[in-house]
PDB file of C-alpha atoms in Angstrom:
ATOM      1  CA  UNK A1480     -41.767  -2.652 -60.843  1.00 80.00           C
ATOM      2  CA  UNK A1481     -44.587  -2.651 -58.330  1.00 94.00           C
ATOM      3  CA  UNK A1482     -47.943  -1.340 -59.533  1.00 96.00           C
ATOM      4  CA  UNK A1483     -49.442  -0.540 -56.106  1.00 98.00           C
ATOM      5  CA  UNK A1484     -48.154   0.377 -52.653  1.00 98.00           C
ATOM      6  CA  UNK A1485     -50.482  -0.456 -49.753  1.00 98.00           C
ATOM      7  CA  UNK A1486     -49.715   1.513 -46.602  1.00 98.00           C
ATOM      8  CA  UNK A1487     -50.777   0.699 -43.087  1.00 97.00           C
ATOM      9  CA  UNK A1488     -51.805   3.921 -41.337  1.00 95.00           C
ATOM     10  CA  UNK A1489     -50.777   4.042 -37.665  1.00 92.00           C
ATOM     11  CA  UNK A1490     -47.026   3.808 -37.271  1.00 92.00           C
ATOM     12  CA  UNK A1491     -46.404   3.845 -41.028  1.00 96.00           C
ATOM     13  CA  UNK A1492     -48.015   7.016 -42.367  1.00 97.00           C
ATOM     14  CA  UNK A1493     -48.580   8.809 -39.076  1.00 95.00           C
ATOM     15  CA  UNK A1494     -46.494   8.505 -35.927  1.00 91.00           C
ATOM     16  CA  UNK A1495     -49.488   7.705 -33.729  1.00 89.00           C
ATOM     17  CA  UNK A1496     -48.670   4.379 -32.100  1.00 84.00           C
ATOM     18  CA  UNK A1497     -46.801   5.766 -29.085  1.00 88.00           C
ATOM     19  CA  UNK A1498     -49.547   8.316 -28.448  1.00 91.00           C
ATOM     20  CA  UNK A1499     -52.374   5.781 -28.731  1.00 91.00           C
ATOM     21  CA  UNK A1500     -50.604   3.210 -26.596  1.00 90.00           C
ATOM     22  CA  UNK A1501     -49.829   5.722 -23.861  1.00 95.00           C
ATOM     23  CA  UNK A1502     -53.557   6.459 -23.683  1.00 95.00           C
ATOM     24  CA  UNK A1503     -54.127   2.719 -23.425  1.00 94.00           C
ATOM     25  CA  UNK A1504     -51.515   2.312 -20.682  1.00 96.00           C
ATOM     26  CA  UNK A1505     -53.112   5.091 -18.639  1.00 96.00           C
ATOM     27  CA  UNK A1506     -56.617   3.751 -19.163  1.00 97.00           C
ATOM     28  CA  UNK A1507     -55.810   0.130 -18.309  1.00 96.00           C
ATOM     29  CA  UNK A1508     -54.036   1.211 -15.130  1.00 96.00           C
ATOM     30  CA  UNK A1509     -57.366   2.588 -13.924  1.00 95.00           C
ATOM     31  CA  UNK A1510     -58.887  -0.841 -14.539  1.00 97.00           C
ATOM     32  CA  UNK A1511     -56.295  -2.874 -12.653  1.00 95.00           C
ATOM     33  CA  UNK A1512     -53.817  -3.764 -15.411  1.00 96.00           C
ATOM     34  CA  UNK A1513     -50.450  -2.032 -15.151  1.00 97.00           C
ATOM     35  CA  UNK A1514     -48.224  -2.186 -18.228  1.00 96.00           C
ATOM     36  CA  UNK A1515     -45.115  -0.367 -19.367  1.00 95.00           C
ATOM     37  CA  UNK A1516     -45.454   1.447 -22.684  1.00 92.00           C
ATOM     38  CA  UNK A1517     -43.087  -0.895 -24.517  1.00 88.00           C
ATOM     39  CA  UNK A1518     -44.949  -3.937 -23.139  1.00 92.00           C
ATOM     40  CA  UNK A1519     -48.274  -2.456 -24.190  1.00 92.00           C
ATOM     41  CA  UNK A1520     -47.028  -1.854 -27.723  1.00 88.00           C
ATOM     42  CA  UNK A1521     -45.589  -5.351 -27.952  1.00 86.00           C
ATOM     43  CA  UNK A1522     -48.936  -6.817 -26.916  1.00 89.00           C
ATOM     44  CA  UNK A1523     -51.375  -4.683 -28.857  1.00 87.00           C
ATOM     45  CA  UNK A1524     -49.895  -2.853 -31.862  1.00 83.00           C
ATOM     46  CA  UNK A1525     -51.584  -3.980 -35.058  1.00 75.00           C
ATOM     47  CA  UNK A1526     -54.580  -5.571 -33.376  1.00 77.00           C
ATOM     48  CA  UNK A1527     -58.232  -4.625 -33.281  1.00 83.00           C
ATOM     49  CA  UNK A1528     -59.708  -2.938 -30.235  1.00 88.00           C
ATOM     50  CA  UNK A1529     -61.955  -5.930 -29.657  1.00 90.00           C
ATOM     51  CA  UNK A1530     -58.826  -8.050 -29.517  1.00 90.00           C
ATOM     52  CA  UNK A1531     -57.184  -5.570 -27.144  1.00 93.00           C
ATOM     53  CA  UNK A1532     -60.209  -5.680 -24.860  1.00 95.00           C
ATOM     54  CA  UNK A1533     -60.336  -9.460 -24.773  1.00 95.00           C
ATOM     55  CA  UNK A1534     -56.603  -9.848 -24.188  1.00 94.00           C
ATOM     56  CA  UNK A1535     -56.610  -7.169 -21.463  1.00 95.00           C
ATOM     57  CA  UNK A1536     -59.481  -8.893 -19.693  1.00 96.00           C
ATOM     58  CA  UNK A1537     -57.628 -12.208 -19.875  1.00 95.00           C
ATOM     59  CA  UNK A1538     -54.671 -10.464 -18.217  1.00 95.00           C
ATOM     60  CA  UNK A1539     -56.833  -9.256 -15.339  1.00 94.00           C
ATOM     61  CA  UNK A1540     -58.260  -5.912 -16.424  1.00 95.00           C
ATOM     62  CA  UNK A1541     -61.790  -5.295 -15.192  1.00 95.00           C
ATOM     63  CA  UNK A1542     -63.292  -3.464 -18.148  1.00 96.00           C
ATOM     64  CA  UNK A1543     -66.856  -2.106 -18.401  1.00 95.00           C
ATOM     65  CA  UNK A1544     -69.132  -3.161 -21.234  1.00 96.00           C
ATOM     66  CA  UNK A1545     -68.743   0.214 -22.956  1.00 96.00           C
ATOM     67  CA  UNK A1546     -64.958   0.191 -22.638  1.00 96.00           C
ATOM     68  CA  UNK A1547     -64.312   0.223 -26.391  1.00 94.00           C
ATOM     69  CA  UNK A1548     -66.355   3.419 -26.796  1.00 94.00           C
ATOM     70  CA  UNK A1549     -64.492   4.936 -23.855  1.00 95.00           C
ATOM     71  CA  UNK A1550     -61.013   4.130 -25.136  1.00 95.00           C
ATOM     72  CA  UNK A1551     -61.836   5.380 -28.621  1.00 92.00           C
ATOM     73  CA  UNK A1552     -63.070   8.684 -27.187  1.00 94.00           C
ATOM     74  CA  UNK A1553     -59.940   9.093 -25.051  1.00 95.00           C
ATOM     75  CA  UNK A1554     -57.648   8.177 -27.930  1.00 93.00           C
ATOM     76  CA  UNK A1555     -59.330  10.475 -30.438  1.00 93.00           C
ATOM     77  CA  UNK A1556     -59.137  13.392 -28.011  1.00 94.00           C
ATOM     78  CA  UNK A1557     -55.416  12.837 -27.587  1.00 94.00           C
ATOM     79  CA  UNK A1558     -54.793  12.424 -31.328  1.00 94.00           C
ATOM     80  CA  UNK A1559     -56.615  15.665 -32.083  1.00 94.00           C
ATOM     81  CA  UNK A1560     -53.921  17.427 -30.058  1.00 94.00           C
ATOM     82  CA  UNK A1561     -51.445  16.605 -32.792  1.00 93.00           C
ATOM     83  CA  UNK A1562     -49.914  13.655 -34.632  1.00 94.00           C
ATOM     84  CA  UNK A1563     -46.864  14.064 -36.901  1.00 93.00           C
ATOM     85  CA  UNK A1564     -46.235  12.203 -40.119  1.00 95.00           C
ATOM     86  CA  UNK A1565     -43.725   9.380 -39.899  1.00 96.00           C
ATOM     87  CA  UNK A1566     -40.344  10.863 -40.906  1.00 96.00           C
ATOM     88  CA  UNK A1567     -39.685  10.344 -44.605  1.00 97.00           C
ATOM     89  CA  UNK A1568     -43.273   9.571 -45.622  1.00 97.00           C
ATOM     90  CA  UNK A1569     -43.786  12.848 -47.492  1.00 96.00           C
ATOM     91  CA  UNK A1570     -40.675  12.185 -49.605  1.00 97.00           C
ATOM     92  CA  UNK A1571     -41.741   8.590 -50.246  1.00 98.00           C
ATOM     93  CA  UNK A1572     -45.193   9.675 -51.444  1.00 97.00           C
ATOM     94  CA  UNK A1573     -43.578  12.245 -53.726  1.00 97.00           C
ATOM     95  CA  UNK A1574     -41.323   9.551 -55.156  1.00 97.00           C
ATOM     96  CA  UNK A1575     -44.290   7.284 -55.853  1.00 97.00           C
ATOM     97  CA  UNK A1576     -46.140  10.134 -57.554  1.00 97.00           C
ATOM     98  CA  UNK A1577     -43.154  10.871 -59.772  1.00 96.00           C
ATOM     99  CA  UNK A1578     -43.096   7.228 -60.900  1.00 95.00           C
ATOM    100  CA  UNK A1579     -46.870   7.134 -61.351  1.00 96.00           C
ATOM    101  CA  UNK A1580     -47.285   4.312 -58.820  1.00 97.00           C
ATOM    102  CA  UNK A1581     -50.676   4.421 -57.062  1.00 97.00           C
ATOM    103  CA  UNK A1582     -51.013   3.894 -53.331  1.00 98.00           C
ATOM    104  CA  UNK A1583     -53.753   3.313 -50.788  1.00 98.00           C
ATOM    105  CA  UNK A1584     -54.322   2.698 -47.082  1.00 98.00           C
ATOM    106  CA  UNK A1585     -55.348  -0.575 -45.430  1.00 97.00           C
ATOM    107  CA  UNK A1586     -55.799  -0.385 -41.666  1.00 95.00           C
ATOM    108  CA  UNK A1587     -57.400  -2.105 -38.713  1.00 92.00           C
ATOM    109  CA  UNK A1588     -58.222   1.419 -37.525  1.00 89.00           C
ATOM    110  CA  UNK A1589     -61.542   3.144 -38.095  1.00 89.00           C
ATOM    111  CA  UNK A1590     -62.190   5.767 -40.791  1.00 93.00           C
ATOM    112  CA  UNK A1591     -63.040   8.220 -37.983  1.00 92.00           C
ATOM    113  CA  UNK A1592     -59.601   7.755 -36.472  1.00 91.00           C
ATOM    114  CA  UNK A1593     -57.865   8.065 -39.829  1.00 94.00           C
ATOM    115  CA  UNK A1594     -59.791  11.236 -40.595  1.00 95.00           C
ATOM    116  CA  UNK A1595     -58.322  12.730 -37.413  1.00 94.00           C
ATOM    117  CA  UNK A1596     -54.739  11.567 -37.978  1.00 94.00           C
ATOM    118  CA  UNK A1597     -54.494  11.927 -41.750  1.00 96.00           C
ATOM    119  CA  UNK A1598     -56.676  15.039 -41.829  1.00 95.00           C
ATOM    120  CA  UNK A1599     -54.282  17.133 -39.784  1.00 92.00           C
ATOM    121  CA  UNK A1600     -51.404  16.108 -42.042  1.00 89.00           C
ATOM    122  CA  UNK A1601     -52.993  16.798 -45.409  1.00 91.00           C
ATOM    123  CA  UNK A1602     -53.365  13.139 -46.369  1.00 96.00           C
ATOM    124  CA  UNK A1603     -57.081  12.562 -45.770  1.00 96.00           C
ATOM    125  CA  UNK A1604     -58.108  13.977 -49.154  1.00 95.00           C
ATOM    126  CA  UNK A1605     -55.438  11.903 -50.835  1.00 96.00           C
ATOM    127  CA  UNK A1606     -56.526   8.585 -49.316  1.00 97.00           C
ATOM    128  CA  UNK A1607     -60.205   8.926 -48.355  1.00 95.00           C
ATOM    129  CA  UNK A1608     -61.446   7.232 -51.542  1.00 96.00           C
ATOM    130  CA  UNK A1609     -58.800   4.484 -51.487  1.00 97.00           C
ATOM    131  CA  UNK A1610     -59.036   3.504 -47.844  1.00 96.00           C
ATOM    132  CA  UNK A1611     -59.672  -0.040 -46.666  1.00 97.00           C
ATOM    133  CA  UNK A1612     -60.685  -0.351 -43.007  1.00 95.00           C
ATOM    134  CA  UNK A1613     -61.392  -3.398 -40.876  1.00 93.00           C
ATOM    135  CA  UNK A1614     -64.287  -1.443 -39.353  1.00 90.00           C
ATOM    136  CA  UNK A1615     -65.948  -1.235 -42.770  1.00 93.00           C
ATOM    137  CA  UNK A1616     -65.010  -4.661 -44.115  1.00 92.00           C
ATOM    138  CA  UNK A1617     -65.868  -6.533 -40.912  1.00 91.00           C
ATOM    139  CA  UNK A1618     -62.559  -8.375 -40.874  1.00 89.00           C
ATOM    140  CA  UNK A1619     -59.059  -7.178 -40.036  1.00 90.00           C
ATOM    141  CA  UNK A1620     -55.446  -8.243 -40.198  1.00 93.00           C
ATOM    142  CA  UNK A1621     -54.041 -10.879 -39.968  1.00 95.00           C
ATOM    143  CA  UNK A1622     -56.852 -11.862 -42.373  1.00 96.00           C
ATOM    144  CA  UNK A1623     -55.425 -11.067 -45.848  1.00 97.00           C
ATOM    145  CA  UNK A1624     -58.814 -10.052 -47.265  1.00 96.00           C
ATOM    146  CA  UNK A1625     -58.158  -6.310 -46.896  1.00 96.00           C
ATOM    147  CA  UNK A1626     -54.975  -6.453 -48.965  1.00 98.00           C
ATOM    148  CA  UNK A1627     -56.550  -8.656 -51.624  1.00 97.00           C
ATOM    149  CA  UNK A1628     -59.487  -6.271 -51.999  1.00 97.00           C
ATOM    150  CA  UNK A1629     -57.097  -3.343 -52.351  1.00 97.00           C
ATOM    151  CA  UNK A1630     -55.187  -5.113 -55.122  1.00 98.00           C
ATOM    152  CA  UNK A1631     -58.443  -6.007 -56.885  1.00 97.00           C
ATOM    153  CA  UNK A1632     -59.628  -2.399 -56.683  1.00 97.00           C
ATOM    154  CA  UNK A1633     -56.532  -1.197 -58.544  1.00 97.00           C
ATOM    155  CA  UNK A1634     -56.179  -4.229 -60.794  1.00 97.00           C
ATOM    156  CA  UNK A1635     -52.683  -4.624 -59.352  1.00 97.00           C
ATOM    157  CA  UNK A1636     -50.633  -7.707 -60.120  1.00 97.00           C
ATOM    158  CA  UNK A1637     -47.462  -6.745 -58.225  1.00 97.00           C
ATOM    159  CA  UNK A1638     -48.493  -4.900 -55.049  1.00 98.00           C
ATOM    160  CA  UNK A1639     -46.212  -4.254 -52.099  1.00 98.00           C
ATOM    161  CA  UNK A1640     -47.323  -3.657 -48.519  1.00 98.00           C
ATOM    162  CA  UNK A1641     -45.614  -1.391 -45.985  1.00 98.00           C
ATOM    163  CA  UNK A1642     -46.441  -2.493 -42.435  1.00 97.00           C
ATOM    164  CA  UNK A1643     -45.161  -2.217 -38.883  1.00 93.00           C
ATOM    165  CA  UNK A1644     -46.944  -4.992 -36.976  1.00 91.00           C
ATOM    166  CA  UNK A1645     -47.005  -8.757 -36.626  1.00 92.00           C
ATOM    167  CA  UNK A1646     -50.641  -8.953 -37.734  1.00 93.00           C
ATOM    168  CA  UNK A1647     -50.055  -6.680 -40.731  1.00 95.00           C
ATOM    169  CA  UNK A1648     -46.992  -8.540 -41.965  1.00 97.00           C
ATOM    170  CA  UNK A1649     -48.811 -11.842 -41.492  1.00 97.00           C
ATOM    171  CA  UNK A1650     -51.739 -10.588 -43.574  1.00 97.00           C
ATOM    172  CA  UNK A1651     -49.430  -9.431 -46.360  1.00 98.00           C
ATOM    173  CA  UNK A1652     -47.549 -12.725 -46.500  1.00 98.00           C
ATOM    174  CA  UNK A1653     -50.823 -14.659 -46.471  1.00 98.00           C
ATOM    175  CA  UNK A1654     -51.981 -12.523 -49.394  1.00 98.00           C
ATOM    176  CA  UNK A1655     -48.832 -13.501 -51.286  1.00 97.00           C
ATOM    177  CA  UNK A1656     -47.532  -9.939 -51.342  1.00 98.00           C
ATOM    178  CA  UNK A1657     -44.082  -8.500 -50.820  1.00 98.00           C
ATOM    179  CA  UNK A1658     -43.912  -6.718 -47.474  1.00 98.00           C
ATOM    180  CA  UNK A1659     -41.591  -4.024 -46.164  1.00 98.00           C
ATOM    181  CA  UNK A1660     -41.696  -3.869 -42.373  1.00 97.00           C
ATOM    182  CA  UNK A1661     -40.939  -0.493 -40.826  1.00 96.00           C
ATOM    183  CA  UNK A1662     -39.268  -1.058 -37.454  1.00 93.00           C
ATOM    184  CA  UNK A1663     -37.487   2.147 -36.377  1.00 91.00           C
ATOM    185  CA  UNK A1664     -37.401   1.231 -32.679  1.00 83.00           C
ATOM    186  CA  UNK A1665     -36.273  -2.386 -32.896  1.00 82.00           C
ATOM    187  CA  UNK A1666     -38.223  -5.621 -33.083  1.00 82.00           C
ATOM    188  CA  UNK A1667     -37.508  -6.073 -36.761  1.00 90.00           C
ATOM    189  CA  UNK A1668     -36.147  -9.582 -36.290  1.00 92.00           C
ATOM    190  CA  UNK A1669     -39.590 -10.954 -35.482  1.00 92.00           C
ATOM    191  CA  UNK A1670     -41.083  -9.287 -38.548  1.00 95.00           C
ATOM    192  CA  UNK A1671     -38.260 -10.597 -40.715  1.00 96.00           C
ATOM    193  CA  UNK A1672     -38.952 -14.098 -39.417  1.00 96.00           C
ATOM    194  CA  UNK A1673     -42.494 -13.736 -40.776  1.00 96.00           C
ATOM    195  CA  UNK A1674     -41.147 -13.012 -44.245  1.00 97.00           C
ATOM    196  CA  UNK A1675     -40.853  -9.219 -44.360  1.00 98.00           C
ATOM    197  CA  UNK A1676     -37.939  -7.091 -45.524  1.00 98.00           C
ATOM    198  CA  UNK A1677     -37.152  -4.839 -42.576  1.00 97.00           C
ATOM    199  CA  UNK A1678     -36.406  -1.128 -42.892  1.00 98.00           C
ATOM    200  CA  UNK A1679     -35.555   1.204 -40.035  1.00 96.00           C
ATOM    201  CA  UNK A1680     -35.883   4.458 -41.983  1.00 96.00           C
ATOM    202  CA  UNK A1681     -38.431   5.319 -44.681  1.00 97.00           C
ATOM    203  CA  UNK A1682     -35.626   6.543 -46.941  1.00 96.00           C
ATOM    204  CA  UNK A1683     -34.608   2.883 -47.360  1.00 97.00           C
ATOM    205  CA  UNK A1684     -37.896   2.167 -49.102  1.00 97.00           C
ATOM    206  CA  UNK A1685     -36.926   4.267 -52.135  1.00 96.00           C
ATOM    207  CA  UNK A1686     -34.263   1.845 -53.323  1.00 94.00           C
ATOM    208  CA  UNK A1687     -36.291  -1.250 -52.459  1.00 96.00           C
ATOM    209  CA  UNK A1688     -39.224   0.082 -54.487  1.00 96.00           C
ATOM    210  CA  UNK A1689     -37.071   1.163 -57.415  1.00 92.00           C
ATOM    211  CA  UNK A1690     -37.784   4.865 -57.000  1.00 91.00           C
TER     212      UNK A1690
END
């Protein structure tokens, strides 16, 4: 039995990736880089915004020095308009509670962003004291440090990570942790190749976690 479940936030707890990436698509188009939404998500999901900026510039985007502040502001405004929970997450959290299995969040996103997305869904109070952010730690996925710190915090010896990105799965595998990769829209083969067990619906996690 696992003694800790570590959730990524965007795309795993809250269905925010499409929203955030559409903001990115629209913004980059104004700076000379035209991408389709699916292409944008393939390139950038799971990365840090510094990494997004550098990759976009390498692809020809002419970005101002304060671009990161600009894109955060645009993204936060859009997220405040409403972000739903990922289907099945509420039931999964209930199942973990019934088994007494603790859980936490580990994300490359900022606490400010998670306060917006989790706050409107009733999860901020649940996770605010067990939240590991690359913005706070100074290092993000695919570095496994975030996951290792989370396990240390709980004294967990058999943690499992639920992720949706290449960088997140890589971090989990590097940390020596079991990883479930949520891939509802395809692309699971690449995550499986990294060592994850792919699920396409959160209800599948119940059996895999022994709930």
